PDB file of C-alpha atoms and ligand atoms in Angstrom:
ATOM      1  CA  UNK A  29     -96.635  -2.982  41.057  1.00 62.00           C
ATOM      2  CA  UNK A  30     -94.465   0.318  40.326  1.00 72.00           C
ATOM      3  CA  UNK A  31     -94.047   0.657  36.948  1.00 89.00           C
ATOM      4  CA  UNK A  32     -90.425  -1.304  35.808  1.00 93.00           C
ATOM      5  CA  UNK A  33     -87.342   1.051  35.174  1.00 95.00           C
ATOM      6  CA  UNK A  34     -85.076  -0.549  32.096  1.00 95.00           C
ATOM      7  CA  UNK A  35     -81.294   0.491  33.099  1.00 94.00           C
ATOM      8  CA  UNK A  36     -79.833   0.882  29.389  1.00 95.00           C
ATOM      9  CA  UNK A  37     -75.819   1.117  30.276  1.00 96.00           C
ATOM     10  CA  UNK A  38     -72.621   0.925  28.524  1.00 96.00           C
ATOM     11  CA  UNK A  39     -71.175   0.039  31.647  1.00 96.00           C
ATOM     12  CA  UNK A  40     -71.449  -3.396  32.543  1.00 95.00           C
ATOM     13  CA  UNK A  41     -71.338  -3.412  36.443  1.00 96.00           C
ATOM     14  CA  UNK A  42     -72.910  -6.362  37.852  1.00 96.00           C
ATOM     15  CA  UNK A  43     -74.151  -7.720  35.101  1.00 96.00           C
ATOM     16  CA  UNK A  44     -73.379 -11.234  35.251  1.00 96.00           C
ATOM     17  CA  UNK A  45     -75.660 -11.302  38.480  1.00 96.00           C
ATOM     18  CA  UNK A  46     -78.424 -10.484  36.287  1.00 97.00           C
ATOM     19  CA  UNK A  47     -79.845 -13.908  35.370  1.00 97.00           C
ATOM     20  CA  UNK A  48     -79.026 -17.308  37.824  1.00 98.00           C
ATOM     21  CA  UNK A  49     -76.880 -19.845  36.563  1.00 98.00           C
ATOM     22  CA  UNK A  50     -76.471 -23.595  37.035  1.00 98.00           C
ATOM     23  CA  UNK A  51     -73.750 -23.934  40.008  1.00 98.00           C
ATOM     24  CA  UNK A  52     -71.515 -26.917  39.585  1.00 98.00           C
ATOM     25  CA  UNK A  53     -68.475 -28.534  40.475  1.00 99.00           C
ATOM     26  CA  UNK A  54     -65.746 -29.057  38.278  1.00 99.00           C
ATOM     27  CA  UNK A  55     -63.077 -31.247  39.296  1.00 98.00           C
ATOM     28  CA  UNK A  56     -58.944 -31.909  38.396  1.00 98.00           C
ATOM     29  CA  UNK A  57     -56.714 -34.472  38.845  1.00 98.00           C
ATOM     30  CA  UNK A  58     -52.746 -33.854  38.753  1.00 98.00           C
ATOM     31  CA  UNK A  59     -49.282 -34.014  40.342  1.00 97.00           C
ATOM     32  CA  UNK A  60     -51.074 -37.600  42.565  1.00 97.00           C
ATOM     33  CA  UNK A  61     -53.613 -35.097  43.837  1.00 98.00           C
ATOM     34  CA  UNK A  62     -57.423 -34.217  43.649  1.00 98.00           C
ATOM     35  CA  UNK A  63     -59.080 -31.021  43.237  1.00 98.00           C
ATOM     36  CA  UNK A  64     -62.525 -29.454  43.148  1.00 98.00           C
ATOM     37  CA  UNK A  65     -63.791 -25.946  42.686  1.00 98.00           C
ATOM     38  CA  UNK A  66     -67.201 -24.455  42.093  1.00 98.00           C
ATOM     39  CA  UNK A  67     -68.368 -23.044  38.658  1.00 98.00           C
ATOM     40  CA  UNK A  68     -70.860 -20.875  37.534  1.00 98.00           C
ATOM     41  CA  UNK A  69     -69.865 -20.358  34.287  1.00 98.00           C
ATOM     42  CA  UNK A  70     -70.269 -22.932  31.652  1.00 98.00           C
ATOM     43  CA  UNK A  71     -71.801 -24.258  29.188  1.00 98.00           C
ATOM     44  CA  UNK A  72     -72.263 -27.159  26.727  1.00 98.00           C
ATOM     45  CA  UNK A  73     -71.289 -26.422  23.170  1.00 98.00           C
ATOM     46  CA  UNK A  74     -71.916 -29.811  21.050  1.00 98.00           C
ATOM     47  CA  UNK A  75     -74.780 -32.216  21.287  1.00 97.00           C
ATOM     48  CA  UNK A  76     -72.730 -34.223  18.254  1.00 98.00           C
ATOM     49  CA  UNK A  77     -70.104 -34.346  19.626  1.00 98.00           C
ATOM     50  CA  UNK A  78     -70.880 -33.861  22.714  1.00 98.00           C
ATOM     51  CA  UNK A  79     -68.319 -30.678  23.635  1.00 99.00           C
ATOM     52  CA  UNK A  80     -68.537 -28.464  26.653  1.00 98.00           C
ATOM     53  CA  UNK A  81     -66.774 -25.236  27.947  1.00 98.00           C
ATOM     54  CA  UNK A  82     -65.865 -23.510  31.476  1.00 99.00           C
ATOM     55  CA  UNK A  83     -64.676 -20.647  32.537  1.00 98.00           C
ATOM     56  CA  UNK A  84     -61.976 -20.797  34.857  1.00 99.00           C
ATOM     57  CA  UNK A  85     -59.990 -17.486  36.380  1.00 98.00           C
ATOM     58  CA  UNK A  86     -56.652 -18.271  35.765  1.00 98.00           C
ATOM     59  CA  UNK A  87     -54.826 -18.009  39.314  1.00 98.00           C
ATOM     60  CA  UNK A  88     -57.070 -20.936  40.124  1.00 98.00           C
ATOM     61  CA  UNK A  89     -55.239 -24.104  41.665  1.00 98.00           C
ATOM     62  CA  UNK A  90     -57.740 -25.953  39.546  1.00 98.00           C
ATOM     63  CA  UNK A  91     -56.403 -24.345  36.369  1.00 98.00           C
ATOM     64  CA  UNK A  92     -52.704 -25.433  36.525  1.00 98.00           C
ATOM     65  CA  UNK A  93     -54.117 -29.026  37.104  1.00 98.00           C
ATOM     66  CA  UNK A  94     -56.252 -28.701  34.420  1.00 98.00           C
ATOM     67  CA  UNK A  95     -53.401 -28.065  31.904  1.00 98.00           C
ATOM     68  CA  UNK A  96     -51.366 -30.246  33.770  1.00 98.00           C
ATOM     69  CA  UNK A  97     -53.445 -33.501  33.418  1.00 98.00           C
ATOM     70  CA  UNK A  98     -55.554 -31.563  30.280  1.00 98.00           C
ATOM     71  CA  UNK A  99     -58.773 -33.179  31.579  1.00 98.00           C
ATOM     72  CA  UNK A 100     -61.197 -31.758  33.866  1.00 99.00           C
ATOM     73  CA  UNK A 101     -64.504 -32.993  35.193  1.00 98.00           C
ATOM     74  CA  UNK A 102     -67.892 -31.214  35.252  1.00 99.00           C
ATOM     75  CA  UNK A 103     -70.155 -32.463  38.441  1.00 98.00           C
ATOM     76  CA  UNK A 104     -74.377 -31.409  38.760  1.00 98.00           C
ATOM     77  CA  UNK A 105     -75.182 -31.712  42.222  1.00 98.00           C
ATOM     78  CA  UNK A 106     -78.992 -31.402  44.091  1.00 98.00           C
ATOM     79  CA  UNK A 107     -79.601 -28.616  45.972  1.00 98.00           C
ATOM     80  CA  UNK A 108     -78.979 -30.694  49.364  1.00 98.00           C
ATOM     81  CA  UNK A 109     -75.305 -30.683  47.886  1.00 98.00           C
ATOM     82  CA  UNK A 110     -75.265 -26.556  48.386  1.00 98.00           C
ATOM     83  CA  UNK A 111     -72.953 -26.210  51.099  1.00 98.00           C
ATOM     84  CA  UNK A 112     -70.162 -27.929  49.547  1.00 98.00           C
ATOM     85  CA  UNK A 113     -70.583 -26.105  46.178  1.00 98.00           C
ATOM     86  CA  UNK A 114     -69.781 -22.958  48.707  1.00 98.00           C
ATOM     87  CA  UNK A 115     -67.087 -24.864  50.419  1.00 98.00           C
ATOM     88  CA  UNK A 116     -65.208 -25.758  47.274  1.00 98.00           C
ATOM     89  CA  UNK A 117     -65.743 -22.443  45.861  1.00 98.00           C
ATOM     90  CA  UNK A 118     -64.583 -20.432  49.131  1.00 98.00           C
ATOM     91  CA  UNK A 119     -61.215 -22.499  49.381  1.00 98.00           C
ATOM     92  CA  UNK A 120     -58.091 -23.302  47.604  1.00 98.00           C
ATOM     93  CA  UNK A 121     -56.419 -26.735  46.843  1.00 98.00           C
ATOM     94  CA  UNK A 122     -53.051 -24.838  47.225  1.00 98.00           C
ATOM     95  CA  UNK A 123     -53.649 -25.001  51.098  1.00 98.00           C
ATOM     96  CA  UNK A 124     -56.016 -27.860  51.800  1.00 98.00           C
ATOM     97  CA  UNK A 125     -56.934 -31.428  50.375  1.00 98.00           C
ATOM     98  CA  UNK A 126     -60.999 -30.292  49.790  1.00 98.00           C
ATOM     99  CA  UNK A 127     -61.873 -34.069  48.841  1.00 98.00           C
ATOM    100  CA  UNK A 128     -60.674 -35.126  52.529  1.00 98.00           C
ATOM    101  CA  UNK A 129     -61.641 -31.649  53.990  1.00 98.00           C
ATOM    102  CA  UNK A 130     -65.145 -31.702  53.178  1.00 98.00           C
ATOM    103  CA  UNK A 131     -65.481 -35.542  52.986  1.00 98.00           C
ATOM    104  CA  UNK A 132     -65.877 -35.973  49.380  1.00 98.00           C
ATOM    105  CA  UNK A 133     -66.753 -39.111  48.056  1.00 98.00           C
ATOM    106  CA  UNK A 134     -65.475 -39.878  44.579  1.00 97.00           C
ATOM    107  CA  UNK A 135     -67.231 -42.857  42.362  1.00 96.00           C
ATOM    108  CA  UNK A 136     -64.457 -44.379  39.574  1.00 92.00           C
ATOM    109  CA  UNK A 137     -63.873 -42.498  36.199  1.00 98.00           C
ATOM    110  CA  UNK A 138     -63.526 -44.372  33.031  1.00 98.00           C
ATOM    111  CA  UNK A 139     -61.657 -42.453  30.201  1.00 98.00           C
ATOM    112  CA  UNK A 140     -59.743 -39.836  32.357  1.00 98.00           C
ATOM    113  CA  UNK A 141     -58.221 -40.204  36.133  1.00 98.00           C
ATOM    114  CA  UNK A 142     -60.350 -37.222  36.901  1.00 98.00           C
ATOM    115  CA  UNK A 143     -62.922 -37.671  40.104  1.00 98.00           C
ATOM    116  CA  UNK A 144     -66.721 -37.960  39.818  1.00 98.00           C
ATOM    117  CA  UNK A 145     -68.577 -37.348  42.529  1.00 98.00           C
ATOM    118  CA  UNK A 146     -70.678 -39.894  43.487  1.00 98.00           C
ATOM    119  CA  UNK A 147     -73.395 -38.074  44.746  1.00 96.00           C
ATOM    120  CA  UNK A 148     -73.727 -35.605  41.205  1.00 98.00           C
ATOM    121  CA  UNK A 149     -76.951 -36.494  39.253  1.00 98.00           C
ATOM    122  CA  UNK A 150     -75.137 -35.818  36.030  1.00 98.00           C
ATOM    123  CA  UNK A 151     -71.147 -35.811  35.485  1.00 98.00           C
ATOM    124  CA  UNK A 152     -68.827 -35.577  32.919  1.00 98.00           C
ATOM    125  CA  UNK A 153     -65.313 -36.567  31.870  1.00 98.00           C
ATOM    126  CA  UNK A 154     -64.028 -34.202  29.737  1.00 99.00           C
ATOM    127  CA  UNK A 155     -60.619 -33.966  28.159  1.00 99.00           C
ATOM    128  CA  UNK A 156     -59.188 -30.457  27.207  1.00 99.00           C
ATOM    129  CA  UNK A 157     -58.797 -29.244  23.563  1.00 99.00           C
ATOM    130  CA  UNK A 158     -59.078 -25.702  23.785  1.00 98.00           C
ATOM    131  CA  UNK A 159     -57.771 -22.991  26.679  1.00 98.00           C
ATOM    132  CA  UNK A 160     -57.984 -19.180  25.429  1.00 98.00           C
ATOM    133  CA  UNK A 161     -57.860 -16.323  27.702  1.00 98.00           C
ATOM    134  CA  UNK A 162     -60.797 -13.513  27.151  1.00 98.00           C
ATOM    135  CA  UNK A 163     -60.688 -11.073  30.135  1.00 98.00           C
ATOM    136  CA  UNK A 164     -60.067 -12.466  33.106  1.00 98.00           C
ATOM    137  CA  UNK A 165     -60.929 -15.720  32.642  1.00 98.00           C
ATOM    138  CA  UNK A 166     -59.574 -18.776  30.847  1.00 98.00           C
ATOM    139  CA  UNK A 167     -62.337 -20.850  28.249  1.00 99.00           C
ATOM    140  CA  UNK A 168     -60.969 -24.082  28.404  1.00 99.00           C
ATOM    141  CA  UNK A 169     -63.241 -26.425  26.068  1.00 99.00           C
ATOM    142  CA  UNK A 170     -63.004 -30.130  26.580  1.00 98.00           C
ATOM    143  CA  UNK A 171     -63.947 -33.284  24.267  1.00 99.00           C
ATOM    144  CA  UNK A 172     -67.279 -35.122  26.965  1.00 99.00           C
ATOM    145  CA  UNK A 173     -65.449 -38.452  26.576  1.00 98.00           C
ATOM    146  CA  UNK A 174     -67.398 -39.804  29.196  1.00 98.00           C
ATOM    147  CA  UNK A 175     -71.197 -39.324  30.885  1.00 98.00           C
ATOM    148  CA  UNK A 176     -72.461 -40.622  34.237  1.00 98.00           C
ATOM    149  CA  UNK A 177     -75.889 -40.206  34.934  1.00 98.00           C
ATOM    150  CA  UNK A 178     -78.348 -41.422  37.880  1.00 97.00           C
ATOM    151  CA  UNK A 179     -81.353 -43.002  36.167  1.00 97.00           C
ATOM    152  CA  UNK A 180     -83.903 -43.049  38.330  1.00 97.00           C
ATOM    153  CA  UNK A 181     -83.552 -39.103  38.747  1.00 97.00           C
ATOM    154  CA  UNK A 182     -84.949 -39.090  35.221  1.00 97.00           C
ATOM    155  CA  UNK A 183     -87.903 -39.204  33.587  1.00 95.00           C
ATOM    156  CA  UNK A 184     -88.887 -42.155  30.605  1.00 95.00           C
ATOM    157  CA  UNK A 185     -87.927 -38.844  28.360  1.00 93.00           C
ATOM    158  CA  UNK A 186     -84.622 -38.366  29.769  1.00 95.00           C
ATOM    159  CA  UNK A 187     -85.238 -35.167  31.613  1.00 96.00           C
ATOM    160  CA  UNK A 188     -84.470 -34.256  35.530  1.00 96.00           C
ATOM    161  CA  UNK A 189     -87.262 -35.546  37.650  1.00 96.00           C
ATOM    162  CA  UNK A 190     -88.019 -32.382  39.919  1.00 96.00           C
ATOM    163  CA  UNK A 191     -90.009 -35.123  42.454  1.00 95.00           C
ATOM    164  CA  UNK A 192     -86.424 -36.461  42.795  1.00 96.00           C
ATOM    165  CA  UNK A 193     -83.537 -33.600  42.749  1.00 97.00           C
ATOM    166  CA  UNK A 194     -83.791 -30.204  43.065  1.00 97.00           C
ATOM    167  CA  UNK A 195     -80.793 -28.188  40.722  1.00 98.00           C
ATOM    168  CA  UNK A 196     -78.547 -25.439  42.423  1.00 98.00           C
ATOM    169  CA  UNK A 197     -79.066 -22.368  40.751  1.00 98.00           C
ATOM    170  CA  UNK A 198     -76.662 -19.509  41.805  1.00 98.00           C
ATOM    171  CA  UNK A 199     -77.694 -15.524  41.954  1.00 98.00           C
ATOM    172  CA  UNK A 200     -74.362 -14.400  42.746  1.00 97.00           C
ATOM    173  CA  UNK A 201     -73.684 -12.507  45.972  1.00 95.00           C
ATOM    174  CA  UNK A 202     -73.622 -15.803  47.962  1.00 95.00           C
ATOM    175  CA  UNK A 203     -77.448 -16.534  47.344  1.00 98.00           C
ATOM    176  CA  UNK A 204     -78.557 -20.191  45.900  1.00 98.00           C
ATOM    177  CA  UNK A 205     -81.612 -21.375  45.361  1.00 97.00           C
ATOM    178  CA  UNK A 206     -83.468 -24.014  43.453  1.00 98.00           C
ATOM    179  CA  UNK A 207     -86.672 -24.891  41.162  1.00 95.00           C
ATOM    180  CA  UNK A 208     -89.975 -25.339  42.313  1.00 93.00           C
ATOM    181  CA  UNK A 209     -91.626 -28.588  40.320  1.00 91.00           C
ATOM    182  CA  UNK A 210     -95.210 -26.900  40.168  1.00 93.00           C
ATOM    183  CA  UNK A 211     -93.511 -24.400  37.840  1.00 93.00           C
ATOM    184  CA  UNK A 212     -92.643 -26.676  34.906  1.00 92.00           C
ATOM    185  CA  UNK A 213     -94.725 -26.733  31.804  1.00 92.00           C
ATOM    186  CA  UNK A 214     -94.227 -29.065  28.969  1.00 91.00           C
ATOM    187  CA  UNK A 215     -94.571 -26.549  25.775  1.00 94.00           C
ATOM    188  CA  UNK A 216     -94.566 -28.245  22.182  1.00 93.00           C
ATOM    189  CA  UNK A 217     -92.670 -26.929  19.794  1.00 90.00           C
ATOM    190  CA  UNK A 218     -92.457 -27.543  15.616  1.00 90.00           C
ATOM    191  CA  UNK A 219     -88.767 -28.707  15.184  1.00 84.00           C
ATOM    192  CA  UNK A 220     -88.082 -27.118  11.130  1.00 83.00           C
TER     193      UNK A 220
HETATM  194  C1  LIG B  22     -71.169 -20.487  43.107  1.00 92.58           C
HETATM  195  C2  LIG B  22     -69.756 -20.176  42.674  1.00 92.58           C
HETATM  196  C3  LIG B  22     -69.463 -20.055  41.325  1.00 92.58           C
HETATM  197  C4  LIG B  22     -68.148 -19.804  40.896  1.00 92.58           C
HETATM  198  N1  LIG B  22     -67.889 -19.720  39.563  1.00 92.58           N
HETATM  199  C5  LIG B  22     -66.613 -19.558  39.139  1.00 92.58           C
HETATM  200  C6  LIG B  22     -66.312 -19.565  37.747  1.00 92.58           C
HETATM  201  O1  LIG B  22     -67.199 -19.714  36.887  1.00 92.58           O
HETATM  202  N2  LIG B  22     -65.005 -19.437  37.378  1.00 92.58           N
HETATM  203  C7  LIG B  22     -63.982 -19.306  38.285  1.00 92.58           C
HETATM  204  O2  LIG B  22     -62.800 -19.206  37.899  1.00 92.58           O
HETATM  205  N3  LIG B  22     -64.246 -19.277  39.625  1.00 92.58           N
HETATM  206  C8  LIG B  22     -65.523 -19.433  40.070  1.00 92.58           C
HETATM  207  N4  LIG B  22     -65.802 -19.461  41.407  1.00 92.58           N
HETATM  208  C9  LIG B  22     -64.702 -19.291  42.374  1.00 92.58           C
HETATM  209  C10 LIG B  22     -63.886 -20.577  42.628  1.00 92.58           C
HETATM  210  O3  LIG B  22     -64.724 -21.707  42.822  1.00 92.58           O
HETATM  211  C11 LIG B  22     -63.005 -20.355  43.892  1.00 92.58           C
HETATM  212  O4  LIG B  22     -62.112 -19.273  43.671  1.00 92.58           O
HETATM  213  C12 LIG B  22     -62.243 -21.573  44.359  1.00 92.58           C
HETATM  214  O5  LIG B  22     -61.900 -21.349  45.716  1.00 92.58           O
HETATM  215  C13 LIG B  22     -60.973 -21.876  43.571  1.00 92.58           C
HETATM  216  O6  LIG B  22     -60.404 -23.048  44.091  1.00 92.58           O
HETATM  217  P1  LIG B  22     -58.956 -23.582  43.655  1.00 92.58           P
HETATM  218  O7  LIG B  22     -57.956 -22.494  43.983  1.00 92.58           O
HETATM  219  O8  LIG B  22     -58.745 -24.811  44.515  1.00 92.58           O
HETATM  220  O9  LIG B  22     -59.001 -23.896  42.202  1.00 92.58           O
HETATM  221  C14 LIG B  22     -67.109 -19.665  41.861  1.00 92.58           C
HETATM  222  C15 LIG B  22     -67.399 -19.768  43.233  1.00 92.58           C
HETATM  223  C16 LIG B  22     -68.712 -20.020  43.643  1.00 92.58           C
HETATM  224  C17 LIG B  22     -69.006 -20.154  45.110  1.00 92.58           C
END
């Protein structure tokens, strides 16, 4: 292999392609209409209590509804479910209804009127207690007052079963991919 060159810069460029990221869905609810966008940036914040954050660009559709309604959904989807990630991420709910569009099919919410997807792995209901601008994006942090979960996608430990879904994982520049199961490793760890 030729020997690795470390780029040491001041200027970021492309630097948030430099690592994948978990692609998801993150949906709205507002003015009697649904909404759904993709999202690579996010996070969770809180285990106790459970607390989570996205990033969402401002002159998204999805934002106004988000401050509209102030609750927002976060969706985890297999990697079969790639195409509509792009498709809700490559359109705009200011022009067309994506849920009926891309045939969408929503399972019931319980604390928020926000949609879950029925076919996400993991979901959450989130309602909004935080929107600050840094750059050019919006950090909107929501309360998780509500989890969905399929359980028999996980294991007796609670953790993704790889023989069962496959995660998205985004590179940027329009390229997904997903994990391969004969690369996990259980590594213990003392907890101080
Ligand atoms: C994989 C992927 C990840 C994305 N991540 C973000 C993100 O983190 N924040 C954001 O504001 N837009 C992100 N986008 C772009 C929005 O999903 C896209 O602009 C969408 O069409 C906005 O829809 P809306 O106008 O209906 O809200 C991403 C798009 C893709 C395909």
């Amino acid at each position: 292999m030729a020997k690795a060159v470390r780029i040491t810069s001041e200027e970021p460029g492309a630097f948030f392609q430099h690592r994948p990221v978990v692609a998801t869905i993150v949906t709205a609810h507002a003015r009697g209409m649904d909404n759904a966008l993709a999202i690579g940036l996010h996070t969770l914040i809180s285990h106790n209590p459970p607390i989570c954050g996205i990033a969402v660009m401002p002159e998204r559709f999805t934002y106004e509804l988000i401050t509209e309604s102030k609750e927002f959904g976060v969706n985890f989807l297999s990697f079969e479910e790639v195409e509509l990630v792009c498709a809700v991420g490559s359109s705009t709910g200011r022009e067309i209804d994506k849920f009926q569009k891309f045939n969408i099919v929503k399972d019931k919410s319980v604390r928020t009127a926000v949609p879950i997807l029925k076919n996400a792995y993991a979901a959450y209901e989130c309602k909004l207690v935080d929107d600050r601008g840094y750059g050019n994006h919006r950090w909107l942090v929501g309360d998780i007052v509500a989890v969905h979960w399929l359980k028999e996608v996980y294991t007796p430990e609670n953790t993704l079963d790889l023989d069962k879904v496959s995660p998205i994982l985004f590179l940027g520049r329009n390229v997904y991919l997903t994990t391969s199961k004969d690369s996990a490793r259980s590594i213990g760890r003392i907890v101080h």
